[in-house]
Amino acid sequence: MGLLDKLKSLLFGKEAVREGKQDAKPGAKPADEAIVEKPVEQPVAAKPAEDKVEQVEQKHIIQKPKEEKPVADKITVGHVHMSGCTGCLVSLADNYEGLLTILDKYADLVYCLTLADVRHIPEMDVALVEGSVCINDECSMEEILETRERAKIVVALGGCACYGNTTRFCRGGQQNQPQHEGFVPIGDLIKVDVYIPACAPTPQQIRNVCLMAYLLLKGNDEQKALATAYLTPLMNLAAAGTEACGCDLMTEVINQGLCMGCGSCAAACTVRAITMQYGKPQVERDLCIKCGACYAQCPRSFFSFDVCGQYESITELIGEVMKP
Amino acid sequence: MSEYLGEYKAVYKAKSACGDILGKAQDGGIVTSMFAYALEAGIIDGAIVAGPGAEPYKPEPMIATTIEELLAARGTKYSISPNMSLIKEATRSYGLDKIGIVGTPCQIQAVRKAQLYPIGLRDVPDKIALAIGIFCMENFPYQGLYQMVEDHCATKIDNVTKMDIGKGKFTVYTERGAHAEIPLKVTHKYEQPACHVCLDYVANMADISTGSVGTPDGWSTVMVRSKAGEAAFQKAVDAGWIVAESMDGVKPGLELVEKLAKTKIDNNRAYLEHRKHEGTLLKPLRSPYI
């Protein structure tokens, strides 16, 4: 699997891949390791055990300095908190040790009111924006514009930022800011690049987008192609608009003759508003909170053979790069 | 690797080695045997299968955690069982860490999308241990199936003991030994419309795919596709749950599978193209594929 090896070499740094090959066949070696390998080429049938120890030690010495390289290549990520419940951020944190791996190897968290001591929105590669924007609050209006100016990629994180979600039902009159009654998804105010719908978005989906953003910004052409293919449907969702509802299953899937009754929507629904009746989703529309998860999860909303056909190698890759 | 059959590591003519399973199985009893073995061996904690529903031959997805429950779900029901609807519930109420799931090709596509884009499926992606796909030309909404049996076959659906599609016919068998059959042509109008945009016949993204096409009666064609599928199938054969033989020289063999796959996929590609109605409609009908 050539693509997989290349991805590994980028994500682990070169030494990890070399180490694998070194274990497998001690013959062909890159020039800079030739000196280390010399003992292996000597006829040493008498004392194989000692040689093995020596080899391990030497390998250790040459690897050390190279470990720093992937760290220097990290992307910068910020979490911008608009009118949301912090559930999306909790979901990011629910990657548990995976979050530490991401922060160790792939991304620096440069802005996050909850987790990082930075007061003003800095320049960053990826802004994860949680929550919709209260248009009655000047500070929020300024900050969402600043976010667009200072971030290369703006990701709408979660149902509120993408589609309004529960904030669609706000109508003001609540303490301690009863005048705050107008809330809009961030896509109504600024251009958004990627959507991660659902309430809350899942830790695994956030992780995948972070890793793919890393490949998109730091990868070679092939890796950029994979990341682009992966992110394209989420970019298409962002381009498609700021309204979502369980009704989308009717208007965009069933009405279009595309629903084959798999039930993904019912499984994805956070509030159990969807049941499957005679092989089609039945949406209890009063329960729907307009998070957009059902439609985005539907295999007939978008489906990429290129990406999903590689599920085995991509899943393995994610598993390996998320090792601490 | 084939354009129509997808990537696979090996293909076998196989059937269950267990008489209890074969008794009411559709063909070779592969799905039931694989899950039964996987449950016994700890490869899965439970499996989402098409169980019996409230109405005859109306499948209802269920989570089987015992072999008895698996046996209750044997046999093909030619209607829609939304197995994916339980995929999150299986990890929650049932607390499964290793899930088996059986599905039509479109449902297996949903499984893989769920693993790579788990938008509303928290903690599900790494818990799918064995996805078995079944060959599928088309499916029928329950009301369509009901009409085919009750109206066209003039048979009360409560009395049906088995339904089968093969050799160009839809056949129903009843308790008293009578059977009725109609040409498949008659059934086309009852097909689920969404089946006509499907570009997969043999569940190209399953760990293991299986179906009756290609092998003699009582046997199934089994395509082993992923590492997980290969390991599980090999162990099931070694443990004596499944009898697997080479496909070499088997008639009608893979050629027939490939021919049917080509027919389905080419037709549906043409239909997807037709849905654009280029130059005539205000906007094309939507295509899910990007």
XYZ file of C-alpha atoms in Angstrom:
614
model
C 0.000 0.000 0.000
C 2.116 2.891 -1.277
C -0.257 5.632 -0.189
C -0.406 4.275 3.321
C 3.379 4.200 3.636
C 3.663 7.750 2.440
C 1.018 8.920 4.870
C 2.776 7.102 7.671
C 6.084 8.683 6.773
C 4.503 12.109 6.995
C 2.584 11.512 10.162
C 5.201 9.584 12.111
C 8.261 11.249 10.694
C 10.600 9.317 8.449
C 12.393 7.291 11.100
C 9.311 5.277 12.020
C 8.904 3.888 8.542
C 12.604 3.251 8.220
C 12.575 1.386 11.463
C 9.914 -0.931 10.102
C 11.938 -1.715 7.014
C 15.085 -2.152 9.065
C 13.431 -4.867 11.099
C 12.040 -6.565 8.042
C 15.127 -6.780 5.821
C 18.502 -5.550 7.000
C 19.863 -5.392 3.427
C 19.064 -2.153 1.585
C 19.634 0.976 3.656
C 19.639 4.713 3.110
C 23.171 6.127 2.881
C 23.164 7.928 6.231
C 22.549 4.690 8.088
C 25.223 2.677 6.330
C 27.720 3.066 9.200
C 25.285 1.787 11.748
C 24.543 -1.272 9.678
C 28.131 -2.441 9.224
C 28.131 -5.019 12.043
C 25.277 -6.877 10.420
C 27.205 -7.464 7.230
C 30.109 -9.169 9.041
C 29.992 -12.957 9.224
C 28.911 -13.254 12.844
C 27.169 -16.594 13.028
C 28.881 -17.337 16.325
C 27.400 -14.500 18.392
C 24.049 -13.403 16.994
C 22.616 -12.364 20.362
C 25.261 -9.724 21.095
C 24.915 -8.231 17.659
C 21.219 -7.814 18.095
C 21.699 -5.800 21.279
C 24.303 -3.598 19.609
C 22.031 -2.922 16.669
C 19.147 -1.872 18.855
C 21.315 0.571 20.785
C 22.723 2.201 17.678
C 19.328 2.554 16.125
C 18.180 4.370 19.203
C 21.016 6.893 18.955
C 20.356 7.940 15.369
C 16.627 8.241 15.848
C 16.560 10.695 18.684
C 17.174 14.030 16.981
C 14.743 13.296 14.178
C 11.809 13.010 16.533
C 11.465 16.747 16.718
C 10.610 17.239 13.079
C 6.912 16.326 13.042
C 6.349 18.524 16.074
C 7.682 21.556 14.224
C 5.188 20.891 11.440
C 2.117 21.202 13.621
C -0.859 23.198 12.471
C -2.478 25.798 14.709
C -6.060 25.270 15.825
C -8.367 27.528 17.786
C -11.732 26.962 19.396
C -13.993 30.004 19.051
C -16.905 29.998 21.494
C -20.029 31.750 20.234
C -23.527 30.975 21.548
C -23.198 27.292 22.290
C -23.287 25.052 25.333
C -19.605 23.946 25.287
C -20.814 20.441 24.445
C -18.851 20.531 21.187
C -15.670 21.362 23.082
C -16.382 18.594 25.567
C -16.779 16.285 22.582
C -13.332 17.317 21.306
C -11.947 16.622 24.775
C -13.744 13.265 24.791
C -11.060 11.976 22.485
C -9.325 11.519 25.873
C -5.706 10.460 25.318
C -6.379 10.936 21.616
C -6.687 14.681 22.232
C -3.242 14.636 23.851
C -1.859 12.780 20.834
C -3.368 15.354 18.490
C -1.924 18.213 20.558
C 1.451 16.477 20.874
C 1.934 15.640 17.238
C -0.349 17.458 14.875
C -1.922 20.608 16.258
C -1.238 23.414 18.713
C -4.283 24.788 20.466
C -3.610 28.509 20.113
C -6.984 29.832 21.208
C -9.627 28.344 23.474
C -11.254 30.370 26.229
C -11.811 27.248 28.302
C -8.451 25.526 27.923
C -5.874 28.125 26.825
C -4.993 31.459 28.403
C -5.362 33.628 25.294
C -7.838 36.525 25.355
C -7.975 37.670 21.736
C -8.450 35.694 18.547
C -4.999 35.088 17.015
C -3.931 34.081 13.497
C -4.493 30.350 13.076
C -4.756 27.598 10.491
C -8.055 26.120 11.610
C -10.802 27.796 13.628
C -13.342 25.424 15.153
C -16.334 27.650 15.795
C -18.876 26.394 18.287
C -22.317 27.964 18.638
C -24.440 30.334 16.623
C -23.927 34.100 16.683
C -26.105 36.412 18.752
C -26.648 39.358 16.432
C -27.724 41.498 19.381
C -24.269 41.207 20.873
C -21.684 43.467 19.223
C -18.753 41.549 20.715
C -19.933 38.299 19.096
C -20.458 40.040 15.754
C -16.904 41.423 15.864
C -15.380 38.139 16.909
C -16.982 36.089 14.153
C -15.623 38.540 11.572
C -12.194 38.429 13.226
C -12.306 34.655 13.125
C -12.840 34.698 9.352
C -10.034 37.219 8.875
C -7.502 35.355 10.965
C -8.203 31.703 10.197
C -7.218 29.911 6.996
C -9.986 27.333 7.429
C -13.192 28.039 9.315
C -14.968 24.932 10.565
C -18.513 25.181 11.877
C -18.328 22.793 14.813
C -21.676 21.314 15.741
C -25.318 21.889 14.952
C -25.563 25.466 16.318
C -22.692 26.825 14.236
C -23.851 24.949 11.117
C -27.616 25.206 11.293
C -28.656 27.069 14.437
C -29.742 23.857 16.155
C -31.571 24.559 19.437
C -30.725 28.273 19.224
C -33.191 28.377 16.298
C -35.891 28.163 18.957
C -34.587 31.168 20.947
C -36.877 34.154 21.210
C -35.239 36.201 23.952
C -36.698 37.059 27.309
C -34.233 35.010 29.328
C -32.120 36.289 32.190
C -29.556 37.631 32.399
C -29.650 39.034 28.845
C -33.376 39.113 27.939
C -32.650 41.336 24.960
C -30.601 38.574 23.265
C -33.151 37.067 20.914
C -31.599 36.887 17.470
C -29.234 33.994 16.793
C -27.947 32.948 13.378
C -25.660 30.149 12.184
C -22.177 31.452 11.428
C -22.668 30.700 7.724
C -25.216 33.503 7.534
C -22.492 36.007 8.443
C -19.206 34.692 7.106
C -17.983 32.170 4.559
C -17.583 28.773 6.214
C -15.303 26.119 4.739
C -16.254 22.897 6.513
C -19.296 21.707 8.458
C -19.277 19.177 11.266
C -22.993 18.827 11.993
C -24.733 17.053 14.908
C -25.482 17.831 18.524
C -22.995 17.090 19.822
C -20.576 16.355 16.989
C -18.781 13.099 17.765
C -15.225 12.962 19.104
C -14.278 10.685 16.204
C -15.644 13.042 13.550
C -13.809 16.016 15.064
C -10.619 13.949 15.256
C -10.928 12.901 11.608
C -11.412 16.491 10.455
C -8.401 17.651 12.520
C -6.176 14.924 11.026
C -7.404 15.621 7.495
C -6.878 19.380 7.964
C -3.334 18.568 9.025
C -2.779 16.529 5.851
C -4.373 19.243 3.736
C -2.070 21.935 5.091
C 1.147 19.985 5.664
C 0.940 17.000 3.346
C 2.385 16.253 -0.071
C 0.218 16.240 -3.190
C -1.067 12.729 -2.633
C -1.990 13.418 0.975
C -3.653 16.659 0.014
C -5.695 14.713 -2.507
C -6.880 12.257 0.156
C -7.679 15.070 2.594
C -9.518 16.989 -0.104
C -11.531 13.925 -1.075
C -12.396 13.342 2.573
C -13.313 16.947 3.330
C -15.189 17.674 0.089
C -18.592 16.386 1.305
C -18.241 18.441 4.489
C -17.321 21.469 2.367
C -20.338 20.793 0.167
C -22.564 20.807 3.247
C -21.087 24.190 4.165
C -21.805 25.485 0.674
C -25.357 24.106 0.693
C -26.755 26.490 3.277
C -27.543 27.108 6.907
C -30.896 25.405 7.288
C -31.336 21.834 8.439
C -34.189 19.794 9.798
C -35.390 16.211 9.944
C -37.548 17.306 7.011
C -34.397 17.120 4.858
C -34.837 13.348 4.908
C -38.146 13.887 3.179
C -37.261 16.702 0.794
C -33.728 15.664 -0.179
C -33.799 11.889 0.160
C -37.266 10.312 0.035
C -38.830 12.878 -2.313
C -35.805 12.489 -4.572
C -36.322 8.724 -4.757
C -33.076 7.971 -2.958
C -34.058 6.472 0.416
C -33.343 2.738 0.624
C -34.272 2.436 4.285
C -30.930 1.636 5.949
C -31.824 3.440 9.182
C -28.595 5.458 9.566
C -30.669 8.602 10.187
C -32.594 6.984 13.029
C -29.346 5.836 14.654
C -27.754 9.271 14.258
C -30.630 11.252 15.748
C -29.643 12.556 19.175
C -33.197 13.144 20.358
C -34.710 9.920 19.007
C -37.079 11.856 16.793
C -36.739 9.306 13.981
C -38.238 5.851 13.863
C -38.223 3.505 10.889
C -41.681 2.591 9.709
C -42.145 0.228 6.797
C -38.565 0.802 5.790
C -38.585 4.597 5.742
C -37.781 7.232 8.363
C -40.701 8.781 10.180
C -39.654 12.091 11.728
C -41.410 13.390 14.817
C -40.930 16.960 13.758
C -41.763 18.540 17.111
C -38.847 16.669 18.659
C -36.356 17.667 15.957
C -33.765 20.190 17.178
C -32.429 20.950 13.666
C -28.879 19.709 14.233
C -28.418 18.252 10.733
C -27.019 14.888 11.873
C -29.629 12.664 10.197
C -29.190 14.069 6.725
C -25.398 14.254 6.930
C -25.221 10.643 8.186
C -27.467 9.369 5.388
C -25.442 7.426 2.802
C -27.705 8.909 0.159
C -26.987 12.536 1.150
C -23.407 12.102 0.021
C -21.314 9.058 -0.650
C -17.778 8.881 -1.973
C -16.618 5.550 -3.375
C -13.055 6.910 -3.416
C -13.018 7.584 0.314
C -15.326 4.866 1.650
C -13.767 2.256 -0.638
C -10.495 2.833 1.234
C -12.145 2.424 4.633
C -9.776 -0.325 5.677
C -6.535 1.548 5.025
C -7.871 4.883 6.288
C -9.152 3.270 9.492
C -5.808 1.544 10.030
C -4.006 4.795 9.392
C -6.110 6.717 11.897
C -5.563 3.946 14.444
C -1.810 4.114 14.008
C -1.398 7.871 13.989
C -3.526 8.189 17.109
C -1.177 5.957 19.087
C 0.430 8.104 21.777
C -10.122 -6.753 -8.343
C -12.944 -6.373 -10.780
C -14.828 -3.277 -11.813
C -18.140 -4.852 -10.881
C -17.232 -7.253 -8.085
C -14.823 -5.014 -6.153
C -11.697 -6.121 -4.359
C -11.622 -9.537 -2.775
C -8.962 -11.797 -1.378
C -10.636 -15.107 -2.152
C -13.912 -16.606 -3.324
C -15.409 -19.925 -2.228
C -18.336 -22.242 -2.742
C -19.485 -22.754 0.826
C -22.251 -23.873 3.131
C -22.898 -24.313 6.797
C -21.702 -27.560 8.330
C -24.461 -27.353 10.904
C -27.735 -29.133 10.116
C -29.736 -27.021 12.568
C -28.792 -23.898 10.679
C -29.271 -25.302 7.171
C -32.801 -26.463 7.976
C -34.382 -23.053 7.569
C -31.540 -21.188 5.886
C -32.060 -19.495 2.518
C -29.157 -21.173 0.752
C -25.882 -22.149 2.386
C -26.686 -20.629 5.790
C -23.450 -18.647 5.639
C -24.579 -15.501 7.490
C -26.094 -17.422 10.406
C -23.110 -19.771 10.649
C -20.547 -16.982 10.486
C -22.266 -15.008 13.219
C -22.875 -18.119 15.326
C -19.200 -19.040 15.106
C -18.113 -15.435 15.704
C -20.314 -15.280 18.818
C -18.866 -18.544 20.122
C -15.301 -17.491 19.354
C -15.695 -14.015 20.830
C -15.073 -12.238 17.510
C -18.378 -10.432 18.067
C -20.513 -9.801 21.164
C -23.724 -9.627 19.153
C -25.033 -9.152 15.655
C -27.615 -6.892 14.082
C -29.780 -9.125 11.908
C -33.136 -9.059 10.151
C -35.362 -10.753 12.699
C -39.001 -11.707 12.442
C -41.402 -8.770 12.646
C -44.988 -8.304 13.748
C -46.292 -9.181 10.294
C -45.313 -12.293 8.302
C -42.172 -11.765 6.210
C -41.859 -8.188 7.422
C -38.327 -8.113 8.810
C -37.546 -6.141 11.928
C -33.928 -5.394 12.823
C -32.821 -7.088 16.025
C -29.669 -7.500 18.034
C -28.914 -11.185 18.470
C -26.595 -12.022 21.323
C -27.276 -15.767 21.448
C -27.308 -18.511 18.852
C -31.034 -19.090 19.523
C -31.752 -15.496 18.529
C -29.623 -15.901 15.411
C -31.551 -19.014 14.423
C -34.819 -17.105 14.713
C -33.572 -14.687 12.049
C -32.591 -17.312 9.441
C -33.757 -17.013 5.862
C -34.139 -14.147 3.452
C -36.975 -11.678 3.842
C -37.386 -9.797 0.617
C -38.227 -6.521 2.279
C -36.479 -3.664 4.021
C -34.871 -4.212 7.396
C -33.259 -0.966 8.585
C -30.388 -2.722 10.341
C -28.317 0.450 10.623
C -31.000 1.951 12.857
C -29.688 -0.194 15.730
C -25.987 0.461 15.233
C -25.714 3.027 18.029
C -28.196 1.274 20.275
C -26.063 -1.864 20.059
C -23.177 -0.002 21.674
C -25.397 1.638 24.300
C -28.327 -0.367 25.726
C -26.659 -3.632 24.710
C -23.158 -2.453 25.567
C -21.562 -4.306 22.658
C -17.902 -3.607 21.911
C -17.667 -5.893 18.874
C -20.680 -5.719 16.608
C -21.561 -7.971 13.729
C -23.958 -6.592 11.141
C -25.512 -8.119 8.059
C -26.831 -5.941 5.294
C -27.528 -5.351 1.664
C -24.777 -3.576 -0.316
C -26.332 -0.161 0.375
C -26.447 -0.914 4.078
C -22.804 -1.954 4.067
C -22.021 1.358 2.345
C -23.858 3.009 5.250
C -21.671 1.059 7.687
C -18.471 2.291 6.028
C -19.709 5.846 5.814
C -20.576 5.596 9.512
C -17.010 4.508 10.254
C -15.312 7.268 8.283
C -17.927 9.990 8.823
C -19.424 9.202 12.234
C -21.392 12.441 12.226
C -24.074 11.333 14.649
C -22.616 7.992 15.673
C -20.403 8.606 18.650
C -18.063 5.738 19.590
C -19.467 3.503 16.862
C -16.641 3.436 14.251
C -14.203 1.173 16.097
C -16.890 -1.213 17.355
C -17.849 -2.787 14.037
C -16.101 -6.142 14.021
C -17.725 -8.074 11.183
C -19.897 -6.672 8.398
C -21.410 -9.344 6.180
C -22.934 -8.185 2.907
C -25.491 -10.082 0.878
C -25.772 -10.033 -2.905
C -28.697 -7.842 -3.819
C -30.311 -6.928 -7.107
C -33.195 -4.954 -5.603
C -35.427 -4.859 -2.554
C -39.190 -4.499 -2.056
C -41.143 -2.290 0.314
C -43.374 -4.519 2.464
C -46.567 -3.457 0.726
C -45.003 -4.360 -2.623
C -43.929 -7.779 -1.382
C -47.408 -8.307 0.068
C -48.988 -7.542 -3.285
C -46.630 -9.899 -5.109
C -47.499 -12.767 -2.768
C -51.182 -12.185 -2.099
C -52.242 -10.799 -5.464
C -49.883 -12.120 -8.135
C -49.112 -15.470 -6.490
C -52.621 -15.749 -5.030
C -51.167 -17.069 -1.801
C -51.926 -15.992 1.745
C -48.688 -14.539 3.103
C -49.326 -16.089 6.564
C -49.050 -19.554 5.007
C -45.760 -18.961 3.204
C -42.811 -20.990 4.464
C -40.157 -19.697 2.111
C -39.701 -17.113 -0.614
C -36.986 -17.316 -3.199
C -35.699 -15.409 -6.184
C -33.710 -17.356 -8.733
C -33.611 -18.476 -12.325
C -35.699 -15.496 -13.406
C -38.592 -16.300 -11.083
C -40.048 -15.199 -7.765
C -41.314 -18.288 -5.952
C -43.318 -18.755 -2.755
C -43.570 -22.091 -0.977
C -46.429 -22.860 1.427
C -46.973 -25.100 4.456
C -49.007 -27.685 2.573
C -46.428 -28.200 -0.148
C -47.959 -26.052 -2.858
C -45.840 -23.391 -4.488
C -46.539 -20.466 -6.760
C -44.146 -18.623 -9.018
C -44.243 -15.504 -11.157
C -41.718 -14.199 -13.664
C -39.370 -11.616 -12.137
C -40.513 -9.217 -14.835
C -43.849 -8.919 -13.000
C -42.124 -7.905 -9.777
C -40.109 -5.027 -11.239
C -42.802 -2.429 -10.695
C -42.807 -3.181 -6.954
C -39.078 -2.593 -6.531
C -37.957 0.106 -4.155
C -37.171 3.138 -6.367
C -33.941 3.954 -4.512
C -32.537 0.575 -5.583
C -32.206 1.957 -9.089
C -29.392 4.349 -8.158
C -27.407 1.600 -6.399
C -24.001 0.839 -7.924
C -23.149 -2.246 -5.909
C -24.372 -5.825 -6.389
C -22.093 -7.951 -4.224
C -21.455 -5.627 -1.246
C -17.997 -4.526 -2.333
C -17.280 -2.927 1.039
C -18.251 -5.832 3.279
C -15.760 -7.926 5.220
C -17.416 -10.988 3.697
C -20.087 -11.000 1.000
C -22.299 -13.915 0.197
C -25.235 -14.898 -1.974
C -26.722 -17.841 -3.812
C -25.755 -16.706 -7.302
C -22.921 -18.675 -8.862
C -23.177 -21.888 -6.857
C -25.495 -24.936 -6.997
C -28.660 -25.152 -4.827
C -27.906 -25.468 -1.139
C -24.574 -23.700 -1.475
C -23.541 -20.063 -1.322
C -20.886 -18.051 -3.075
C -18.640 -16.397 -0.476
C -16.279 -13.532 -1.233
C -13.737 -12.755 1.449
C -12.669 -9.128 1.205
C -11.000 -7.575 4.247
C -8.369 -8.733 6.722
C -11.039 -9.075 9.400
C -13.260 -11.043 7.019
C -10.421 -13.310 5.936
C -9.396 -14.132 9.486
C -12.947 -14.794 10.681
C -13.899 -16.939 7.688
C -10.729 -19.007 7.883
C -11.283 -19.665 11.576
C -14.923 -20.625 10.985
C -13.810 -23.141 8.351
C -11.002 -24.494 10.550
C -13.396 -24.838 13.468
C -15.752 -26.900 11.317
C -18.702 -24.488 11.219
C -18.502 -23.919 7.489
C -17.559 -26.156 4.582
C -15.673 -24.187 1.934
C -14.548 -25.448 -1.437
C -12.767 -23.867 -4.349
C -14.858 -22.060 -6.954
C -12.760 -23.584 -9.747
C -14.987 -25.393 -12.207
C -18.164 -24.563 -10.263
C -21.091 -23.883 -12.581
C -22.492 -21.326 -13.201
C -19.654 -19.776 -11.197
C -18.317 -16.265 -10.894
C -19.099 -15.474 -14.534
C -22.793 -15.383 -13.698
C -22.160 -13.203 -10.635
C -20.139 -10.811 -12.750
C -22.771 -10.815 -15.491
C -25.578 -9.925 -13.083
C -23.426 -7.311 -11.363
C -22.666 -5.736 -14.720
C -26.346 -5.722 -15.671
C -27.376 -4.040 -12.434
C -24.597 -1.487 -12.305
C -24.704 -0.535 -15.984
C -28.483 -0.104 -15.865
C -28.293 2.007 -12.740
C -25.475 4.142 -14.114
C -27.678 4.844 -17.090
C -30.569 5.679 -14.767
C -28.381 8.105 -12.764
C -27.477 9.774 -16.046
C -31.144 9.846 -17.039
C -32.056 11.517 -13.711
C -30.131 14.593 -14.804
C -32.684 15.203 -17.569
C -30.123 17.474 -19.158
C -31.557 20.512 -20.838
C -35.144 19.722 -19.911
C -35.516 20.041 -16.130
C -34.946 23.205 -14.105
C -32.440 21.278 -12.021
C -31.294 17.666 -12.139
C -32.640 15.105 -9.686
C -30.074 14.722 -6.944
C -27.248 12.182 -7.116
C -25.710 11.025 -3.832
C -22.375 10.162 -5.385
C -19.398 12.508 -5.364
